């Protein structure tokens, strides 16, 4: 009798616990209605550094349309550092009058007239990384001006912040952007220093997880001043492992902007770079000169089937499920129940790479169709596992559909 009473109590406890679960607090995204899939666009920094001007930005917006990038889904045209030179007597930020003679509002209007969106850069410290005025102490004034100009995207850097607390600094700019009432994508560029994946989901739409990318395959390189280090593309990829759970619609891990087309890697390596960024649900922010792309580079950046993996509405970041020396398997679950799968060869000799259905969370006996997304070719139905020869530094991306 005592035993059955305990059981009843236990059942009631279980019921109460089950009912409670849906109301348990969960990490929330900032619900500003933007970036429900990873943002896609172009940013000036990787190719042009401080060499920005209104003529260049206008021609880049033109090229985004004529090259087919806009049709492929790229939307934001973002000016990085060096557009700003000083503050006026009332504290308002002033654009470089030589390089932006028509002013930022006119430039934003031009970008909008092309059916695109416009972005700017600032910094949470007193100075930007290129020693231009930052936003510290001017957050609400800057956000209001950006909104008036028609800014749709703000990249917010972390130089000259001294002892400032990152969560406080980014929350202040979050509040300032929210107060404008304009939906502005908030891109937090804090380099992963204070582990933003643990707290940034309710503050911004994307956050950098590492230091700056450099246009090379792998290996940390010392900066010119002897400091450490610029990161190769694969160094950054390795640093994404374990961060998957923080990403989702409206809030993304950002492994930095693309180097595809900037000349430091081979076409095959750029294909791998783009495949891995798609798998990571990373923002796809091109960093090359869109006015002079080779057909091979354009074909990488505009591949609709690879972009669809990145933009899948479920918004899950892919994860590495297998690593054996230079062979890696990465998997991203898609909304329709299928899986995007990467078979990656980091090495310099061709090798066979296999993925088993159990790696994908499927039962072994399942028969599933396999499609090679780079080749745009159906490879037929397969049961249990899929194997392929993968060339040096190649990434095969397949879609496995039960
Ligand atoms: C930092 C950022 C870069 C770029 C530069 C601009 O290094 O991480 O992405 O914005 O500043 O100065």
Short mmCIF file of C-alpha atoms and ligand atoms in Angstrom, two decimals:
data_model
loop_
_atom_site.label_atom_id
_atom_site.label_comp_id
_atom_site.label_asym_id
_atom_site.label_seq_id
_atom_site.Cartn_x
_atom_site.Cartn_y
_atom_site.Cartn_z
CA UNK A 1 0.00 0.00 0.00
CA UNK A 2 2.78 2.41 1.03
CA UNK A 3 4.58 1.48 -2.16
CA UNK A 4 1.61 2.25 -4.42
CA UNK A 5 1.11 5.63 -2.65
CA UNK A 6 4.76 6.45 -3.39
CA UNK A 7 4.18 5.50 -7.01
CA UNK A 8 1.19 7.81 -7.27
CA UNK A 9 3.20 10.66 -5.77
CA UNK A 10 6.01 9.89 -8.13
CA UNK A 11 3.67 9.91 -11.15
CA UNK A 12 2.21 13.27 -10.03
CA UNK A 13 5.73 14.66 -9.63
CA UNK A 14 6.67 13.46 -13.11
CA UNK A 15 3.51 15.02 -14.58
CA UNK A 16 4.18 18.36 -12.87
CA UNK A 17 7.78 18.28 -14.09
CA UNK A 18 6.71 17.49 -17.66
CA UNK A 19 4.17 20.31 -17.65
CA UNK A 20 6.78 22.70 -16.25
CA UNK A 21 9.40 22.05 -18.93
CA UNK A 22 7.84 24.19 -21.70
CA UNK A 23 7.88 27.18 -19.37
CA UNK A 24 11.47 26.76 -18.32
CA UNK A 25 13.60 29.77 -19.29
CA UNK A 26 15.54 29.32 -22.52
CA UNK A 27 18.20 31.46 -24.20
CA UNK A 28 16.30 34.01 -26.27
CA UNK A 29 17.17 35.61 -29.59
CA UNK A 30 16.80 39.36 -30.05
CA UNK A 31 13.45 39.48 -31.76
CA UNK A 32 14.13 42.41 -34.11
CA UNK A 33 12.72 40.46 -37.05
CA UNK A 34 15.95 40.36 -39.10
CA UNK A 35 18.50 37.65 -39.92
CA UNK A 36 16.10 34.76 -39.50
CA UNK A 37 18.56 33.02 -41.80
CA UNK A 38 22.29 33.94 -41.78
CA UNK A 39 22.78 37.43 -43.30
CA UNK A 40 24.23 37.56 -46.83
CA UNK A 41 26.06 40.54 -48.27
CA UNK A 42 29.40 42.18 -49.00
CA UNK A 43 31.84 44.12 -46.80
CA UNK A 44 34.75 46.34 -47.86
CA UNK A 45 37.40 45.29 -45.31
CA UNK A 46 38.99 42.06 -46.57
CA UNK A 47 39.84 43.45 -50.01
CA UNK A 48 39.98 47.23 -49.62
CA UNK A 49 40.85 47.97 -45.97
CA UNK A 50 40.73 51.75 -45.49
CA UNK A 51 40.53 52.44 -49.21
CA UNK A 52 36.76 53.10 -49.25
CA UNK A 53 34.83 55.81 -51.14
CA UNK A 54 31.30 56.48 -52.34
CA UNK A 55 32.24 55.76 -55.96
CA UNK A 56 33.67 52.37 -55.05
CA UNK A 57 30.69 51.44 -52.87
CA UNK A 58 28.23 52.50 -55.60
CA UNK A 59 30.04 50.44 -58.22
CA UNK A 60 30.07 47.48 -55.83
CA UNK A 61 26.29 47.77 -55.35
CA UNK A 62 25.93 47.88 -59.16
CA UNK A 63 28.13 44.79 -59.47
CA UNK A 64 26.18 42.96 -56.79
CA UNK A 65 23.14 43.25 -59.07
CA UNK A 66 24.77 42.68 -62.49
CA UNK A 67 26.95 39.75 -61.34
CA UNK A 68 23.96 37.71 -60.16
CA UNK A 69 24.99 37.99 -56.49
CA UNK A 70 21.72 39.76 -55.61
CA UNK A 71 19.67 37.05 -57.34
CA UNK A 72 21.64 34.45 -55.37
CA UNK A 73 20.49 36.12 -52.12
CA UNK A 74 23.22 38.67 -51.22
CA UNK A 75 21.61 41.78 -49.82
CA UNK A 76 23.74 43.93 -47.49
CA UNK A 77 26.42 46.31 -48.80
CA UNK A 78 28.51 47.19 -45.75
CA UNK A 79 31.25 49.84 -45.44
CA UNK A 80 33.76 48.74 -42.82
CA UNK A 81 36.25 51.00 -41.00
CA UNK A 82 37.55 54.38 -42.24
CA UNK A 83 34.40 56.05 -43.60
CA UNK A 84 34.37 58.38 -40.57
CA UNK A 85 36.90 61.11 -39.71
CA UNK A 86 35.77 63.16 -36.70
CA UNK A 87 32.86 64.37 -34.58
CA UNK A 88 31.31 67.82 -35.12
CA UNK A 89 30.80 70.42 -32.39
CA UNK A 90 27.55 68.69 -31.35
CA UNK A 91 29.15 65.28 -31.17
CA UNK A 92 27.71 63.93 -34.43
CA UNK A 93 29.94 61.59 -36.41
CA UNK A 94 31.23 63.04 -39.70
CA UNK A 95 31.95 61.03 -42.85
CA UNK A 96 35.20 61.68 -44.75
CA UNK A 97 34.21 64.64 -47.00
CA UNK A 98 36.81 63.76 -49.66
CA UNK A 99 35.83 60.14 -50.00
CA UNK A 100 32.09 60.52 -49.36
CA UNK A 101 31.32 64.01 -50.78
CA UNK A 102 27.58 63.31 -51.20
CA UNK A 103 27.23 62.07 -47.62
CA UNK A 104 26.16 58.74 -46.20
CA UNK A 105 22.41 59.31 -46.58
CA UNK A 106 22.74 59.77 -50.35
CA UNK A 107 24.87 56.63 -50.55
CA UNK A 108 22.34 54.60 -48.54
CA UNK A 109 19.59 55.89 -50.85
CA UNK A 110 21.61 54.75 -53.86
CA UNK A 111 22.13 51.26 -52.41
CA UNK A 112 18.42 51.05 -51.57
CA UNK A 113 17.50 52.12 -55.12
CA UNK A 114 19.20 48.92 -56.32
CA UNK A 115 16.91 46.84 -54.10
CA UNK A 116 19.79 46.23 -51.65
CA UNK A 117 20.37 47.07 -47.99
CA UNK A 118 23.06 49.31 -46.53
CA UNK A 119 25.45 48.79 -43.62
CA UNK A 120 28.04 50.74 -41.63
CA UNK A 121 30.79 50.04 -39.11
CA UNK A 122 31.59 51.49 -35.70
CA UNK A 123 33.32 50.43 -32.49
CA UNK A 124 32.41 50.06 -28.82
CA UNK A 125 35.56 51.91 -27.74
CA UNK A 126 36.76 55.49 -28.02
CA UNK A 127 38.53 54.70 -31.32
CA UNK A 128 37.96 52.16 -34.08
CA UNK A 129 40.71 49.70 -34.99
CA UNK A 130 41.91 52.15 -37.67
CA UNK A 131 41.92 54.94 -35.04
CA UNK A 132 38.79 56.73 -36.26
CA UNK A 133 36.23 57.95 -33.67
CA UNK A 134 34.36 55.07 -31.98
CA UNK A 135 30.88 55.16 -30.46
CA UNK A 136 31.69 54.99 -26.73
CA UNK A 137 29.61 57.68 -25.02
CA UNK A 138 27.74 58.44 -28.27
CA UNK A 139 25.76 55.22 -28.69
CA UNK A 140 22.25 56.70 -28.78
CA UNK A 141 23.32 59.69 -30.87
CA UNK A 142 25.03 57.42 -33.42
CA UNK A 143 22.18 54.90 -33.59
CA UNK A 144 19.68 57.70 -34.18
CA UNK A 145 21.80 59.14 -37.00
CA UNK A 146 22.27 55.70 -38.58
CA UNK A 147 18.50 55.19 -38.54
CA UNK A 148 17.97 58.62 -40.13
CA UNK A 149 20.48 57.77 -42.84
CA UNK A 150 18.72 54.47 -43.55
CA UNK A 151 21.30 52.08 -42.15
CA UNK A 152 20.12 48.44 -42.12
CA UNK A 153 23.21 46.71 -40.65
CA UNK A 154 25.79 47.75 -38.07
CA UNK A 155 29.11 46.00 -37.56
CA UNK A 156 30.37 46.98 -34.10
CA UNK A 157 34.05 46.38 -33.31
CA UNK A 158 36.01 46.03 -30.07
CA UNK A 159 39.19 48.15 -30.35
CA UNK A 160 40.17 50.78 -27.70
CA UNK A 161 37.71 49.42 -25.17
CA UNK A 162 40.27 49.20 -22.31
CA UNK A 163 38.56 47.61 -19.31
CA UNK A 164 35.03 47.91 -20.71
CA UNK A 165 32.79 44.90 -20.10
CA UNK A 166 31.70 43.40 -23.41
CA UNK A 167 28.21 42.40 -22.34
CA UNK A 168 27.55 45.94 -21.02
CA UNK A 169 29.05 47.64 -24.08
CA UNK A 170 27.11 45.57 -26.62
CA UNK A 171 23.89 45.85 -24.55
CA UNK A 172 24.18 49.64 -24.62
CA UNK A 173 24.37 49.70 -28.41
CA UNK A 174 21.59 47.10 -28.55
CA UNK A 175 19.37 49.44 -26.51
CA UNK A 176 20.32 52.38 -28.74
CA UNK A 177 19.48 50.48 -31.93
CA UNK A 178 16.22 49.19 -30.45
CA UNK A 179 15.25 52.75 -29.45
CA UNK A 180 15.40 53.86 -33.11
CA UNK A 181 12.54 51.51 -34.00
CA UNK A 182 14.37 50.62 -37.25
CA UNK A 183 15.21 46.95 -37.78
CA UNK A 184 19.02 47.00 -37.96
CA UNK A 185 21.09 43.81 -38.10
CA UNK A 186 23.53 44.05 -35.18
CA UNK A 187 26.86 42.39 -35.98
CA UNK A 188 29.05 42.13 -32.88
CA UNK A 189 32.76 42.01 -33.65
CA UNK A 190 34.29 41.17 -30.28
CA UNK A 191 36.55 38.37 -31.66
CA UNK A 192 35.24 35.75 -29.23
CA UNK A 193 37.25 37.28 -26.38
CA UNK A 194 34.47 37.13 -23.75
CA UNK A 195 32.82 33.98 -25.21
CA UNK A 196 29.85 35.86 -26.78
CA UNK A 197 28.21 32.57 -27.82
CA UNK A 198 27.24 32.23 -24.13
CA UNK A 199 25.42 35.56 -23.81
CA UNK A 200 25.08 37.43 -27.11
CA UNK A 201 21.96 35.75 -28.52
CA UNK A 202 19.60 38.23 -26.88
CA UNK A 203 21.82 41.24 -27.69
CA UNK A 204 22.88 40.93 -31.32
CA UNK A 205 22.14 39.02 -34.50
CA UNK A 206 25.66 37.69 -35.06
CA UNK A 207 28.91 37.68 -33.15
CA UNK A 208 32.46 37.01 -34.24
CA UNK A 209 33.85 33.88 -32.61
CA UNK A 210 37.55 34.44 -33.42
CA UNK A 211 40.20 36.96 -34.44
CA UNK A 212 40.49 38.10 -38.05
CA UNK A 213 40.58 35.70 -40.97
CA UNK A 214 43.56 35.91 -43.32
CA UNK A 215 43.40 34.83 -46.96
CA UNK A 216 45.29 31.53 -46.55
CA UNK A 217 44.41 27.86 -46.03
CA UNK A 218 45.83 26.99 -42.62
CA UNK A 219 48.33 28.12 -39.98
CA UNK A 220 48.59 31.03 -37.59
CA UNK A 221 50.82 33.86 -38.82
CA UNK A 222 52.39 36.63 -36.72
CA UNK A 223 51.20 40.16 -37.50
CA UNK A 224 53.66 42.68 -38.98
CA UNK A 225 54.14 44.22 -35.49
CA UNK A 226 55.18 40.82 -34.08
CA UNK A 227 51.87 40.26 -32.25
CA UNK A 228 49.83 37.09 -32.59
CA UNK A 229 48.14 36.15 -34.95
CA UNK A 230 46.18 36.18 -38.14
CA UNK A 231 44.28 32.96 -38.67
CA UNK A 232 44.08 30.67 -41.67
CA UNK A 233 40.66 29.59 -42.88
CA UNK A 234 41.00 26.13 -41.27
CA UNK A 235 42.23 27.50 -37.94
CA UNK A 236 38.93 29.35 -37.77
CA UNK A 237 36.92 26.25 -38.75
CA UNK A 238 38.50 24.24 -35.92
CA UNK A 239 37.55 26.96 -33.43
CA UNK A 240 33.84 26.58 -34.33
CA UNK A 241 33.60 23.02 -33.01
CA UNK A 242 31.43 23.01 -29.88
CA UNK A 243 29.73 26.37 -30.50
CA UNK A 244 26.86 24.90 -32.56
CA UNK A 245 24.18 25.13 -29.88
CA UNK A 246 24.38 28.93 -29.70
CA UNK A 247 23.22 29.50 -33.30
CA UNK A 248 19.65 29.77 -34.54
CA UNK A 249 17.24 32.07 -36.40
CA UNK A 250 18.16 35.70 -35.60
CA UNK A 251 21.38 34.82 -33.73
CA UNK A 252 24.44 33.36 -35.44
CA UNK A 253 28.03 32.48 -34.72
CA UNK A 254 30.22 34.51 -37.12
CA UNK A 255 33.52 32.89 -38.16
CA UNK A 256 34.39 36.13 -40.05
CA UNK A 257 33.86 37.30 -43.60
CA UNK A 258 34.64 35.35 -46.74
CA UNK A 259 38.01 35.53 -48.49
CA UNK A 260 36.69 33.72 -51.61
CA UNK A 261 38.20 35.39 -54.68
CA UNK A 262 40.91 37.42 -52.94
CA UNK A 263 43.79 35.42 -54.43
CA UNK A 264 45.47 33.72 -51.44
CA UNK A 265 43.94 30.25 -51.97
CA UNK A 266 43.28 27.98 -54.93
CA UNK A 267 39.84 27.73 -56.51
CA UNK A 268 39.37 24.31 -54.87
CA UNK A 269 40.33 25.77 -51.47
CA UNK A 270 37.84 28.59 -51.92
CA UNK A 271 35.19 26.00 -52.74
CA UNK A 272 35.99 24.30 -49.42
CA UNK A 273 35.95 27.65 -47.59
CA UNK A 274 32.48 28.41 -48.98
CA UNK A 275 31.16 24.87 -48.30
CA UNK A 276 32.32 25.01 -44.68
CA UNK A 277 30.79 28.46 -44.11
CA UNK A 278 27.50 27.14 -45.57
CA UNK A 279 27.68 24.14 -43.23
CA UNK A 280 28.41 26.39 -40.21
CA UNK A 281 25.27 28.49 -40.87
CA UNK A 282 27.75 31.36 -41.01
CA UNK A 283 26.89 34.81 -42.32
CA UNK A 284 27.87 34.82 -46.02
CA UNK A 285 29.55 38.22 -46.31
CA UNK A 286 31.65 38.30 -49.48
CA UNK A 287 34.93 40.20 -49.14
CA UNK A 288 36.22 40.27 -52.72
CA UNK A 289 35.96 42.73 -55.62
CA UNK A 290 32.56 41.89 -57.14
CA UNK A 291 33.39 44.01 -60.21
CA UNK A 292 36.09 41.67 -61.46
CA UNK A 293 35.24 38.10 -60.46
CA UNK A 294 36.45 35.18 -62.57
CA UNK A 295 33.68 32.81 -63.72
CA UNK A 296 35.01 30.17 -61.25
CA UNK A 297 34.76 32.52 -58.26
CA UNK A 298 31.33 33.74 -59.30
CA UNK A 299 30.18 30.12 -59.64
CA UNK A 300 31.31 29.42 -56.06
CA UNK A 301 29.72 32.48 -54.48
CA UNK A 302 26.41 32.08 -56.33
CA UNK A 303 25.94 28.29 -56.15
CA UNK A 304 22.26 28.08 -55.27
CA UNK A 305 22.31 24.55 -53.82
CA UNK A 306 25.19 25.32 -51.44
CA UNK A 307 23.58 28.63 -50.43
CA UNK A 308 20.32 26.76 -49.74
CA UNK A 309 22.19 24.63 -47.18
CA UNK A 310 23.36 27.82 -45.43
CA UNK A 311 19.94 29.49 -45.64
CA UNK A 312 17.86 26.50 -44.54
CA UNK A 313 14.93 27.79 -42.47
CA UNK A 314 15.52 25.39 -39.56
CA UNK A 315 18.64 27.43 -38.78
CA UNK A 316 20.74 24.66 -37.25
CA UNK A 317 24.51 25.03 -37.42
CA UNK A 318 26.25 21.97 -38.87
CA UNK A 319 28.64 19.97 -36.71
CA UNK A 320 31.72 17.83 -37.21
CA UNK A 321 30.69 14.22 -36.53
CA UNK A 322 33.80 12.43 -37.73
CA UNK A 323 37.53 13.13 -37.85
CA UNK A 324 40.24 10.67 -38.84
CA UNK A 325 43.49 12.50 -39.57
CA UNK A 326 42.82 14.62 -42.65
CA UNK A 327 39.38 13.13 -43.28
CA UNK A 328 36.37 14.87 -41.79
CA UNK A 329 32.61 14.47 -41.87
CA UNK A 330 30.32 17.40 -41.14
CA UNK A 331 26.50 17.23 -40.95
CA UNK A 332 23.74 19.84 -40.98
CA UNK A 333 20.16 18.82 -40.40
CA UNK A 334 17.75 20.56 -42.79
CA UNK A 335 14.12 21.52 -42.34
CA UNK A 336 12.74 18.82 -44.66
CA UNK A 337 14.40 16.08 -42.59
CA UNK A 338 17.27 15.59 -45.04
CA UNK A 339 20.94 16.14 -44.15
CA UNK A 340 23.60 18.24 -45.84
CA UNK A 341 26.85 16.31 -45.47
CA UNK A 342 30.44 17.40 -46.08
CA UNK A 343 33.13 14.84 -46.89
CA UNK A 344 36.30 16.85 -46.41
CA UNK A 345 39.91 16.04 -47.26
CA UNK A 346 42.32 18.44 -45.52
CA UNK A 347 45.30 16.57 -46.92
CA UNK A 348 47.30 16.88 -50.13
CA UNK A 349 46.62 13.39 -51.54
CA UNK A 350 43.32 12.00 -52.84
CA UNK A 351 41.62 9.76 -50.29
CA UNK A 352 38.40 7.83 -49.78
CA UNK A 353 36.00 9.33 -47.24
CA UNK A 354 32.91 7.47 -45.94
CA UNK A 355 29.90 8.54 -43.96
CA UNK A 356 27.58 6.01 -42.34
CA UNK A 357 23.89 6.66 -41.86
CA UNK A 358 24.29 6.28 -38.11
CA UNK A 359 26.63 9.35 -38.20
CA UNK A 360 23.64 11.23 -39.64
CA UNK A 361 21.16 10.01 -37.04
CA UNK A 362 19.51 7.65 -39.55
CA UNK A 363 19.01 3.87 -39.08
CA UNK A 364 21.49 1.71 -40.95
CA UNK A 365 18.91 -0.08 -43.09
CA UNK A 366 17.49 3.18 -44.50
CA UNK A 367 17.62 3.69 -48.25
CA UNK A 368 18.28 7.36 -49.05
CA UNK A 369 18.99 9.36 -52.20
CA UNK A 370 22.29 11.15 -52.47
CA UNK A 371 22.85 14.33 -54.50
CA UNK A 372 26.23 15.94 -55.16
CA UNK A 373 25.53 19.65 -54.70
CA UNK A 374 28.66 21.07 -56.39
CA UNK A 375 28.19 18.81 -59.42
CA UNK A 376 24.40 19.33 -59.37
CA UNK A 377 24.04 15.59 -59.93
CA UNK A 378 21.88 12.85 -58.36
CA UNK A 379 23.99 9.86 -57.39
CA UNK A 380 21.08 7.45 -56.79
CA UNK A 381 19.81 5.52 -53.77
CA UNK A 382 22.21 4.21 -51.16
CA UNK A 383 21.74 2.11 -47.99
CA UNK A 384 23.83 2.26 -44.81
CA UNK A 385 26.71 4.47 -45.90
CA UNK A 386 28.13 6.61 -48.69
CA UNK A 387 31.79 6.69 -49.78
CA UNK A 388 33.62 8.81 -52.33
CA UNK A 389 37.13 9.69 -53.41
CA UNK A 390 37.87 13.25 -52.35
CA UNK A 391 40.72 15.20 -53.93
CA UNK A 392 43.40 17.29 -52.15
CA UNK A 393 41.83 20.12 -50.12
CA UNK A 394 38.47 19.19 -51.66
CA UNK A 395 35.09 19.35 -49.99
CA UNK A 396 32.33 17.18 -51.37
CA UNK A 397 28.89 18.39 -50.32
CA UNK A 398 26.06 15.90 -50.64
CA UNK A 399 22.43 16.02 -49.64
CA UNK A 400 21.09 12.79 -48.18
CA UNK A 401 17.32 12.49 -48.37
CA UNK A 402 15.48 9.44 -46.92
C1 LIG B 1 39.06 44.57 -36.74
C2 LIG B 1 37.94 43.67 -37.24
C3 LIG B 1 38.03 43.56 -38.76
C4 LIG B 1 37.93 44.96 -39.37
C5 LIG B 1 39.01 45.87 -38.81
C6 LIG B 1 38.82 47.32 -39.22
O1 LIG B 1 40.31 43.98 -36.93
O2 LIG B 1 38.00 42.41 -36.65
O3 LIG B 1 37.03 42.72 -39.28
O4 LIG B 1 36.66 45.48 -39.13
O5 LIG B 1 39.02 45.84 -37.38
O6 LIG B 1 39.76 48.18 -38.70
#
